[in-house]
Coordinates of C-alpha atoms and ligand atoms in Angstrom, one line a residue:
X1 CA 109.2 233.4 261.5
X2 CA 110.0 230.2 263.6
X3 CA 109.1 226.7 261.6
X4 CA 106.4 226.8 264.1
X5 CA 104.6 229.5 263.3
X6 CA 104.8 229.1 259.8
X7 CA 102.9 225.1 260.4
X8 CA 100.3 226.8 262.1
X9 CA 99.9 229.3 259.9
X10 CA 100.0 226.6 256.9
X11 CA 97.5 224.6 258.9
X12 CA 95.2 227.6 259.4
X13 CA 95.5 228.1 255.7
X14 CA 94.9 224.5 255.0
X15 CA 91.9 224.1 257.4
X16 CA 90.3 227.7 255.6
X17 CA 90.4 226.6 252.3
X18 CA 89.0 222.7 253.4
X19 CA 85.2 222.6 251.6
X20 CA 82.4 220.9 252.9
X21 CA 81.2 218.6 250.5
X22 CA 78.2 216.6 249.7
X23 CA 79.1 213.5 247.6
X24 CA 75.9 211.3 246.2
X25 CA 76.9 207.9 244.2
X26 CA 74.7 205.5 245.6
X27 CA 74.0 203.3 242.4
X28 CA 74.3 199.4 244.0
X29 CA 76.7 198.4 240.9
X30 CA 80.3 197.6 242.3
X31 CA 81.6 198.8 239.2
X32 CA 80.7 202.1 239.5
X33 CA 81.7 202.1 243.5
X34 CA 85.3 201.5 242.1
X35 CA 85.3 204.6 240.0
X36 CA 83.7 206.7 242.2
X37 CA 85.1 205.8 245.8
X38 CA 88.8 206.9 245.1
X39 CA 87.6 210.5 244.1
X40 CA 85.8 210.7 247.6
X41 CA 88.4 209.3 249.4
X42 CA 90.9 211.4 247.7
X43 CA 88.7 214.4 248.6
X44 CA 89.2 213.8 252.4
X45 CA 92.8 213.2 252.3
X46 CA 93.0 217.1 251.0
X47 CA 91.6 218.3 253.7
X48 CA 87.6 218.4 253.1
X49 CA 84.8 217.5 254.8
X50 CA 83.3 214.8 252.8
X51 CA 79.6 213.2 253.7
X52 CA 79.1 210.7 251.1
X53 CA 76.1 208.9 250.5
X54 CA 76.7 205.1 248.9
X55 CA 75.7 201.3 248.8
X56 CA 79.2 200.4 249.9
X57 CA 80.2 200.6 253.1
X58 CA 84.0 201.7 253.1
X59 CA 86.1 199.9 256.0
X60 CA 88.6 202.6 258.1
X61 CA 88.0 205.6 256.2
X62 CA 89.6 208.9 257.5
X63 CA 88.1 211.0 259.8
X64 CA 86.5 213.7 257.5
X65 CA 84.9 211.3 255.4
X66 CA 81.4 210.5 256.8
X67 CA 79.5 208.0 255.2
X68 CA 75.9 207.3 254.7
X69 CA 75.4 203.9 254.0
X70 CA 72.2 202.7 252.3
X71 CA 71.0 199.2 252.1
X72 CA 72.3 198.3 248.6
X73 CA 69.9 197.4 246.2
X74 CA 70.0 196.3 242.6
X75 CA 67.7 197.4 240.4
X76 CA 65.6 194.3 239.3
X77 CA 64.7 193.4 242.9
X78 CA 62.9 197.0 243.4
X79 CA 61.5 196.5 239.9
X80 CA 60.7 193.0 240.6
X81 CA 61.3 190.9 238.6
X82 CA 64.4 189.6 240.4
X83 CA 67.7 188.4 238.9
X84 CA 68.0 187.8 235.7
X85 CA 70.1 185.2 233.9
X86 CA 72.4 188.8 232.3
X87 CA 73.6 186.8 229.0
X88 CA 69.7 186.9 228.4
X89 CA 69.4 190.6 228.4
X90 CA 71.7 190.5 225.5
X91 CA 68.2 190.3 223.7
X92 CA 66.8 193.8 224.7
X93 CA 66.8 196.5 222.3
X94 CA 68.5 199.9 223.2
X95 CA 65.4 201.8 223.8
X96 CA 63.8 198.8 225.7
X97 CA 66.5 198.4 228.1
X98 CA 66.3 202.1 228.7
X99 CA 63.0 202.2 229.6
X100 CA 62.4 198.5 231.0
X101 CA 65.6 198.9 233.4
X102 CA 67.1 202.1 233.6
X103 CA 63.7 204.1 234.3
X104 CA 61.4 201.4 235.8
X105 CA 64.3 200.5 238.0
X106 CA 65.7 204.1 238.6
X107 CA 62.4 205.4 240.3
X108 CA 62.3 203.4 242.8
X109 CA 66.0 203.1 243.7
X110 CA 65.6 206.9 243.9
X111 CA 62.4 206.5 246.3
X112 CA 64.6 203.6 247.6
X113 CA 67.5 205.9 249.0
X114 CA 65.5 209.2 249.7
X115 CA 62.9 207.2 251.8
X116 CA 66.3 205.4 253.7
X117 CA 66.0 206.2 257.6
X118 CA 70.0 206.8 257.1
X119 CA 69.1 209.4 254.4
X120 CA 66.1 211.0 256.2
X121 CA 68.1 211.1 259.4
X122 CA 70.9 213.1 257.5
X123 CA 68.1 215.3 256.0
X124 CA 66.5 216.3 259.5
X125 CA 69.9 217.3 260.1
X126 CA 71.0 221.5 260.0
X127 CA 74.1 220.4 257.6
X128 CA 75.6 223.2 255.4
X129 CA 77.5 222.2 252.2
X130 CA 80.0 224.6 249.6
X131 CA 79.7 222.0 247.2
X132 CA 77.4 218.8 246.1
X133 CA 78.7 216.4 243.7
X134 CA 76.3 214.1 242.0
X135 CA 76.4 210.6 240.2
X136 CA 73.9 211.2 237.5
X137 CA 72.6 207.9 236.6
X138 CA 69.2 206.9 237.3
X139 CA 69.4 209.3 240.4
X140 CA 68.5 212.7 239.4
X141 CA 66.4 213.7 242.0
X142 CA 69.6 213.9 244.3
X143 CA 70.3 217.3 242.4
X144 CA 67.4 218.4 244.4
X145 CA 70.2 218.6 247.5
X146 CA 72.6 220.9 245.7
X147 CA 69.3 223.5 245.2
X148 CA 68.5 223.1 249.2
X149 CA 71.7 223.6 250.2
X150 CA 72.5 226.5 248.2
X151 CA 75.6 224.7 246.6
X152 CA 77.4 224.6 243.2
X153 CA 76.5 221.3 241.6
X154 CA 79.1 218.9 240.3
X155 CA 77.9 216.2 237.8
X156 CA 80.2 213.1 237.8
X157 CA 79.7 210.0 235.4
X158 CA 80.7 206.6 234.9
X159 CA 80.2 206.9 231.6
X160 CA 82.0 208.8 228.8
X161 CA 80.4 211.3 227.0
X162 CA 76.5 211.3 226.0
X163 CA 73.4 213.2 224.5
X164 CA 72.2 213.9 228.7
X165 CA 75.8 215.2 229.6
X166 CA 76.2 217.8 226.8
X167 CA 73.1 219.2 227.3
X168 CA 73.8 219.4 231.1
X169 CA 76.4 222.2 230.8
X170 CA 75.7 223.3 227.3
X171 CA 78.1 222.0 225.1
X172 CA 76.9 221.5 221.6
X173 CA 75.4 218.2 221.2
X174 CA 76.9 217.1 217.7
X175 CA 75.4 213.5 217.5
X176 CA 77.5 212.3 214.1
X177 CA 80.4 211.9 216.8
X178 CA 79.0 211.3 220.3
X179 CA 77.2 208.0 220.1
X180 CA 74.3 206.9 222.1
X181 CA 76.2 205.5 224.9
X182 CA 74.2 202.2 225.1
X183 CA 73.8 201.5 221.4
X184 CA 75.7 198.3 219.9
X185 CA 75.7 199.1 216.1
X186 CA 78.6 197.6 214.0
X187 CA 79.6 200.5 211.8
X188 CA 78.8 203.4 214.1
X189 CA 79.2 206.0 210.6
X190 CA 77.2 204.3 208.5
X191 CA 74.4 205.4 207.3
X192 CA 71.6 202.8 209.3
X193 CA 74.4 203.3 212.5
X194 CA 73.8 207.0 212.6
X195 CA 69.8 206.6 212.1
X196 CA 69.5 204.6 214.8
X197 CA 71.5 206.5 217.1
X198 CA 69.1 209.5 216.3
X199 CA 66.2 207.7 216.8
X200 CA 67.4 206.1 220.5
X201 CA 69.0 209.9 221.4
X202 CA 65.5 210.9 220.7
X203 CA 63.7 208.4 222.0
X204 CA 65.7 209.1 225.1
X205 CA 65.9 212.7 224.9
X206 CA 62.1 213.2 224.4
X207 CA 60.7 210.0 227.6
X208 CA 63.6 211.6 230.3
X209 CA 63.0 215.3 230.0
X210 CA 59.1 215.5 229.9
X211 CA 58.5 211.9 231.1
X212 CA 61.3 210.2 233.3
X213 CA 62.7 213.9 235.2
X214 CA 59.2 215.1 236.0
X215 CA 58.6 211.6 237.7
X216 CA 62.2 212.0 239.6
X217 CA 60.9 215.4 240.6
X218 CA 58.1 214.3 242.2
X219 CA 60.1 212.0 244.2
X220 CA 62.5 214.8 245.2
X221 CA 59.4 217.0 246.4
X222 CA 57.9 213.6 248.2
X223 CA 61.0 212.9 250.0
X224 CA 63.0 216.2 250.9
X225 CA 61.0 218.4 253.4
X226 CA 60.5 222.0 252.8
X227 CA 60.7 222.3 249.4
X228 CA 59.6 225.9 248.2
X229 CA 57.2 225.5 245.3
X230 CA 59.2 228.1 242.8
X231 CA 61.8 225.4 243.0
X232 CA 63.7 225.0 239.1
X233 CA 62.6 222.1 237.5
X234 CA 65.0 219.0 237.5
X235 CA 65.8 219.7 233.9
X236 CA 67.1 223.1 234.8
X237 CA 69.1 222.3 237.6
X238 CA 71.0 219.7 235.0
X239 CA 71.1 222.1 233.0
X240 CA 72.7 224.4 235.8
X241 CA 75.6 222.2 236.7
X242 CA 78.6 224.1 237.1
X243 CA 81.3 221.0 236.3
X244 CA 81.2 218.0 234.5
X245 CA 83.5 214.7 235.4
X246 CA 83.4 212.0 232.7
X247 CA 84.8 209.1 232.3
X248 CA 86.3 208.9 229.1
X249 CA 90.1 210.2 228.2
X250 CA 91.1 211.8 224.4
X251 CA 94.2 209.5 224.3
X252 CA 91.6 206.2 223.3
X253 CA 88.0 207.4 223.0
X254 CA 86.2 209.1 220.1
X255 CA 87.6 212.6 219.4
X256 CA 84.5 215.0 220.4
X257 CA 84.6 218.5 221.2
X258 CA 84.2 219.2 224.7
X259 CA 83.7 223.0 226.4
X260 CA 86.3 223.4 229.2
X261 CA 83.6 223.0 232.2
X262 CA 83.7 219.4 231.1
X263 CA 86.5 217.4 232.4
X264 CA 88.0 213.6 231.3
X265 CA 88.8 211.9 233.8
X266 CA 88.7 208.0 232.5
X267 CA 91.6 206.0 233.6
X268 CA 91.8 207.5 237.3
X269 CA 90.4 204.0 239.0
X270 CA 93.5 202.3 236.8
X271 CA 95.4 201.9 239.6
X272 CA 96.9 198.7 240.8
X273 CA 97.8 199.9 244.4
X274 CA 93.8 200.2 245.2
X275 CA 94.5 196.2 245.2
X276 CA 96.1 193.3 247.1
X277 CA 97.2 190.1 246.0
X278 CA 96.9 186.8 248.1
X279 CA 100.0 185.2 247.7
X280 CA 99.0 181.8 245.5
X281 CA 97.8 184.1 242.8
X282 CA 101.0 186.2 242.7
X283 CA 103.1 183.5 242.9
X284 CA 100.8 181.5 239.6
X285 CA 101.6 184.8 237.5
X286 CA 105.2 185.1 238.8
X287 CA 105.8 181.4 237.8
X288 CA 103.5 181.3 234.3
X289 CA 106.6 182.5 232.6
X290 CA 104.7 181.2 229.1
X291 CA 102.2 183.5 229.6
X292 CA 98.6 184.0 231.2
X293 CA 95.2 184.4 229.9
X294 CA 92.9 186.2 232.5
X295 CA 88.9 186.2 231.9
X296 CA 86.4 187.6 233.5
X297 CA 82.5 189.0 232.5
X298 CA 82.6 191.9 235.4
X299 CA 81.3 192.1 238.7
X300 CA 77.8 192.1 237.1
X301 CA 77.9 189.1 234.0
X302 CA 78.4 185.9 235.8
X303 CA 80.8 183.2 233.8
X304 CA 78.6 180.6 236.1
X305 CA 75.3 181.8 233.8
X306 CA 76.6 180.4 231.0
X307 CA 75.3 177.9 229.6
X308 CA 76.5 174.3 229.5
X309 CA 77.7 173.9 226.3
X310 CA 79.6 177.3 225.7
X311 CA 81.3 177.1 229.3
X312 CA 82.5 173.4 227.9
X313 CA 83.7 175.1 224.7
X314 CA 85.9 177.7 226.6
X315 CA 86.9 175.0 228.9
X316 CA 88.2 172.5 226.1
X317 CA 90.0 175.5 224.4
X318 CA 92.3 176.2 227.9
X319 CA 92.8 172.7 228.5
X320 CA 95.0 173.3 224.7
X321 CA 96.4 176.3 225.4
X322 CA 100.0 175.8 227.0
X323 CA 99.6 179.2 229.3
X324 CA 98.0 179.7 232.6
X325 CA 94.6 180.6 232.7
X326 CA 93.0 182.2 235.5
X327 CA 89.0 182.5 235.1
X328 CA 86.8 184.4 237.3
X329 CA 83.6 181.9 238.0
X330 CA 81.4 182.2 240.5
X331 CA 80.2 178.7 241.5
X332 CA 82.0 175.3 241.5
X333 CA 83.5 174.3 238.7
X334 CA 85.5 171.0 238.0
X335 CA 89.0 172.0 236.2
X336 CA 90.9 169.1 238.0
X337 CA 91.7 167.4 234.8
X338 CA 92.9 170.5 233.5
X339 CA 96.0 172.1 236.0
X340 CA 96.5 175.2 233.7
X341 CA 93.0 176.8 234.7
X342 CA 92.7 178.3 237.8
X343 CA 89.0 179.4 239.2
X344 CA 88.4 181.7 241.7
X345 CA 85.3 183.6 242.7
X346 CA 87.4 186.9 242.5
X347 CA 90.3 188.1 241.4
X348 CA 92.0 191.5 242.2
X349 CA 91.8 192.2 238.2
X350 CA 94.5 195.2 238.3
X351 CA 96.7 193.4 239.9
X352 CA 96.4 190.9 237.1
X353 CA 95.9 193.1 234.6
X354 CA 99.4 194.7 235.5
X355 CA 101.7 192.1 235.9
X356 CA 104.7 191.5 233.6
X357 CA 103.0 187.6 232.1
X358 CA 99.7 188.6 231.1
X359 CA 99.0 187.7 227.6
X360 CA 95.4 188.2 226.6
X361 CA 92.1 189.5 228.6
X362 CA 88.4 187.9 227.7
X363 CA 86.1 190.0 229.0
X364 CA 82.9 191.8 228.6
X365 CA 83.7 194.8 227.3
X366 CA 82.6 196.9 230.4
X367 CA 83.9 200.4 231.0
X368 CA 86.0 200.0 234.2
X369 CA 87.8 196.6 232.4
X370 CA 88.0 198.2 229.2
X371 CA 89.8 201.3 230.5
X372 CA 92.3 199.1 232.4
X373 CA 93.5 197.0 229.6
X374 CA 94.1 200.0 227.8
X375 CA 96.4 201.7 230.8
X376 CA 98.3 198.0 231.5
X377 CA 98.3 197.3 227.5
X378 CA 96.7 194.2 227.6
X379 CA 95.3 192.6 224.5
X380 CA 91.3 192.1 224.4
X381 CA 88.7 189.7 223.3
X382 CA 85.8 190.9 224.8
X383 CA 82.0 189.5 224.4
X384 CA 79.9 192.4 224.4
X385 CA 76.3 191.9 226.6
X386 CA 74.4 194.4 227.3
X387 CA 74.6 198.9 227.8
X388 CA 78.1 200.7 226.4
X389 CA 80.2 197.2 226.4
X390 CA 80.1 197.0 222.7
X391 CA 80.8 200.4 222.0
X392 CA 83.9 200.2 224.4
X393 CA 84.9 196.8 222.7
X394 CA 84.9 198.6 219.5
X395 CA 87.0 201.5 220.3
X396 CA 89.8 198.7 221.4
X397 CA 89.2 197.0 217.9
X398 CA 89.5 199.7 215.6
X399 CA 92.5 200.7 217.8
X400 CA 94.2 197.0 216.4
X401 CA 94.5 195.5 220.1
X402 CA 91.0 193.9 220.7
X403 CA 88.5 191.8 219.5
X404 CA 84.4 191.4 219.9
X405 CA 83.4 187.7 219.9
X406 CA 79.3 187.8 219.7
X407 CA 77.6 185.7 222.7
X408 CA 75.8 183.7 219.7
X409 CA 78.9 182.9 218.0
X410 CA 80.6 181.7 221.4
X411 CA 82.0 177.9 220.4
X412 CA 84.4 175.6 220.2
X413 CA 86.5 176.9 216.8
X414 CA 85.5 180.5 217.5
X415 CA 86.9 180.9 220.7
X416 CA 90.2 178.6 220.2
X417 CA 90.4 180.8 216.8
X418 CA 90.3 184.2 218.4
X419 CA 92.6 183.5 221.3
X420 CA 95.0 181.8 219.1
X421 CA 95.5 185.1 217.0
X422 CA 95.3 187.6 219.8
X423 CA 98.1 185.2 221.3
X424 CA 100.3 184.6 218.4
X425 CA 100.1 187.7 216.1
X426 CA 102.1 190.1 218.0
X427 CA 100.5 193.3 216.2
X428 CA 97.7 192.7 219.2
X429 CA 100.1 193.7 221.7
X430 CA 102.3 196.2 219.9
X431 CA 98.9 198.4 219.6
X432 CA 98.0 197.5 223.2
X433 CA 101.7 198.8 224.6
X434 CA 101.3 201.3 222.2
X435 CA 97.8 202.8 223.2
X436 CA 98.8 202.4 227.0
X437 CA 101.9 204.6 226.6
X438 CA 99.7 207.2 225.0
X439 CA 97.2 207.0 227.6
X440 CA 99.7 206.6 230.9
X441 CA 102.0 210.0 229.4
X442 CA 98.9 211.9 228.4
X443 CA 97.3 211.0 232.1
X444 CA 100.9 212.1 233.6
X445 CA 100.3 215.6 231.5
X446 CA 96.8 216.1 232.6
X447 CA 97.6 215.7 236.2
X448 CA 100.6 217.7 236.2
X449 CA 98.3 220.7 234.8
X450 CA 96.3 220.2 237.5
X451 CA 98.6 220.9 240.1
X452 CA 99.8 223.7 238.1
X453 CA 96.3 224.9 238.1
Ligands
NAG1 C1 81.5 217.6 258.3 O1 80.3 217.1 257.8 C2 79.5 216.6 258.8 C3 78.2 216.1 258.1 O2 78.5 214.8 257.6 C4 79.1 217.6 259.8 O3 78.3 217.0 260.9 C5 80.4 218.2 260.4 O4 80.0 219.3 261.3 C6 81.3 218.7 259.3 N1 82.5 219.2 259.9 C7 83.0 220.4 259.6 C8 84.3 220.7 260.3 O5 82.5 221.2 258.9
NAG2 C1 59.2 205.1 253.5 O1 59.7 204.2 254.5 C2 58.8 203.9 255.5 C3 59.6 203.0 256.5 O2 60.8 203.6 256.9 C4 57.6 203.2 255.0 O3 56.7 203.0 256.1 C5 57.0 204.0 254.0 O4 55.9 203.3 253.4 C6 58.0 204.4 252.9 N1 57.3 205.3 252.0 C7 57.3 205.1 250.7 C8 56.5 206.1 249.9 O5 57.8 204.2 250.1
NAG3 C1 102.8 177.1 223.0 O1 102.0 176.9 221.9 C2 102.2 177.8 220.8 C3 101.2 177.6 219.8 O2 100.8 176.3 219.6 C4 103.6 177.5 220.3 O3 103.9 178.4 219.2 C5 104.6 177.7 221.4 O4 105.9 177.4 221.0 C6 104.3 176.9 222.6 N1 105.1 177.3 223.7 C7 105.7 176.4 224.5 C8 106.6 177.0 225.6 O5 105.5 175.2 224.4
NAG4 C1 98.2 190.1 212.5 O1 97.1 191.0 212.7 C2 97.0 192.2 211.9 C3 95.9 193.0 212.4 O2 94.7 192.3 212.3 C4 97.0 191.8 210.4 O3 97.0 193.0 209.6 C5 98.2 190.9 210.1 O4 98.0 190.4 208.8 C6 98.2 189.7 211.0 N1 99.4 188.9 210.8 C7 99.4 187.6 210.6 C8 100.8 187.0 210.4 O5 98.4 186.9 210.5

């Protein structure tokens, strides 16, 4: 057989075993666009047919990747109440930030994208699909598609592993090791930490199946034309899911036993290609040769919220410090008198994250950060606010390279004493280079048994 032939047929082969898939992650939150767009994206470089419905619009995507782009959203303008200042949420309890965000906002953000011309125009539509893959946050009535379209469904999270996810494919829910995802208790193994995670995984367990999905449902049924009235209930299509993605990775979370139709796959967004660097900024970290200290709240907890008196606390701490700074704040800040802090509104943070001079990362302790100064080995003092961000900080603490700083405790002598011994007692990054090997080689294996696979 000519080389010819054999490309065509290799082509043909190619072009057979290309799926058509249905990808849903609309939730507006950036962070979650950067963990789920590379999976997509990655999809429709091998070949399939991806239709993806999102917030984000993605610029130049290849050909097979068709996007549906909804109006992006956040949640507290559909619930109403508008922005809040996000250090105040810090005051919420578990089970009220459940119910007061995640549910009151997730109904309508779920009415919000099913009632979207761009989503009833795909829906009119005679599309056919081998495969649906789902975000499952606040969205649930998207499953709803995989059932019309006669599809497998594919659950993928942001999150790590939960009460919700282990009952979606069956795997025994042992709740003395997977802790309530959004739950900040100090000593998760005590005896009052393990109460109250049974009391929030109930409180949750017992408002989303008989409360929360049958609302969700009726959404679905509102929205999606042609519904037959048999139709499994939401909970049983969850329940039905054939694959589970989650973001979390044995090499740094909780040990947890996991059946083999759930897969890890924390870490994957860790990749500092996804990013470009202007040229000042690479040229500060090439030239800091002393060292930098990089902090940043997220996409979502604004360093410009804070108020007066901590932001001056942080500020008179750098102006000591005889390393580079560079601090993500979103409004105008004066830091003339002080040349070793650099402000900008944005910064590509794996870029930073990965560069040879980075000392020390002040954070928030969110899930997409978290994972990132684990897989560059980056030290971390992170201020915990609001949903999984303590419970993340606290995995990097009792691993020896991090450190939780409460919001209230934010001042002068707390800060300057926390960054002083994450800089200066090298045990901080021993552990971080230490946990980042084990999580880069362990990565390497896991994707090498893929292609195995
Ligand atoms: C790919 O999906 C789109 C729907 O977004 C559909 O219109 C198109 O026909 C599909 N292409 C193939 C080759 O199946
Ligand atoms: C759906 O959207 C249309 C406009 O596109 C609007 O008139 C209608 O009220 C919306 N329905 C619901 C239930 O929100
Ligand atoms: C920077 O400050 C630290 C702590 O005060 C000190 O140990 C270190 O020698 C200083 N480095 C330089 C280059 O001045
Ligand atoms: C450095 O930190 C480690 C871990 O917290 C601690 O055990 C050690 O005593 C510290 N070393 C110094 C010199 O403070």
């Amino acid at each position: 057989m000519d080389q010819r032939t054999m490309n065509i047929i290799l082509i043909y082969i190619a072009y057979c075993e290309a799926a058509n898939i249905l990808y849903i992650v609309p939730f507006p939150s950036k962070s979650h666009d950067i963990f789920f767009r590379p999976i997509g994206l990655e999809l429709a470089k091998r070949g399939h047919n991806v239709t993806v419905i999102t917030s984000f619009d993605v610029p130049n995507p290849p050909k097979n990747y068709h996007k549906i782009v909804i109006e992006r959203k956040e949640l507290w303008d559909l619930i109403g109440t508008g922005r809040p200042n996000v250090f105040e949420t810090i005051k919420l309890k578990t089970h009220e930030m459940i119910n007061a965000i995640l549910w009151q906002g997730g109904l309508p953000f779920t009415k919000h994208i099913l009632n979207s011309s761009q989503v009833q125009e795909f829906l009119s539509k005679d599309n056919t699909f081998d495969l649906v893959i789902s975000e499952t946050f606040v969205q649930e009535a998207m499953y709803t598609l995989a059932y019309k379209y006669n599809a497998p469904l594919v659950l993928v999270s942001a999150f790590g592993n939960c009460m919700r996810h282990n009952i979606a494919v069956g795997n025994p829910l042992q709740l003395a090791t997977v802790l309530h995802e959004f739950i900040s208790v100090e000593n998760p193994s005590s005896f009052i930490g393990r109460l109250e995670n049974l009391y929030v995984s109930l409180y949750e367990y017992f408002w989303w199946r008989f409360w929360y999905l049958k609302e969700q449902e009726s959404i679905a049924r509102a929205f999606i034309k042609n519904l037959p009235p048999s139709m499994p209930s939401l909970y049983e299509m969850h329940q039905d899911a054939s694959l589970f993605l989650i973001n979390s990775h044995f090499s740094f979370d909780s040990p947890m036993a996991l059946l083999p139709n759930i897969i890890e796959i924390g870490g994957l967004h860790a990749t500092p290609e996804a990013e470009s660097i202007p040229k000042d900024i690479e040229k500060i970290l090439d030239e800091s040769i002393n060292g930098v200290l990089y902090i940043n709240f997220g996409t979502n907890v604004k360093s410009s919220e804070l108020p007066p008196e901590k932001k001056n606390a942080f500020l008179n701490v750098f102006n000591r410090l005889n390393i580079t700074v560079l601090w993500k704040f979103e409004d105008d800040i004066n830091t003339k008198m002080i040349p070793n802090v650099v402000v900008r509104k944005w910064f590509p943070q794996r870029k930073i994250l990965a560069h040879p001079n980075i000392k020390l990362f002040f954070g928030h302790g969110g899930i997409m950060s978290t994972q990132e100064a684990i897989v560059f080995g980056v030290p971390i003092i992170g201020v915990p606010i609001y949903g999984d961000q303590y419970n993340n900080l606290l995995i990097t603490e009792e691993a020896g390279f991090g450190k939780i700083l409460n919001y209230y405790d934010i001042n002068e002598v707390n800060v300057e004493t926390a960054v002083n011994e994450m800089l200066y007692n090298a045990s901080y990054m021993r552990k971080a280079k230490e946990i980042s090997r084990r999580a880069t080689i362990s990565m390497k294996m896991d994707e090498n048994k893929m292609k195995k696979d």
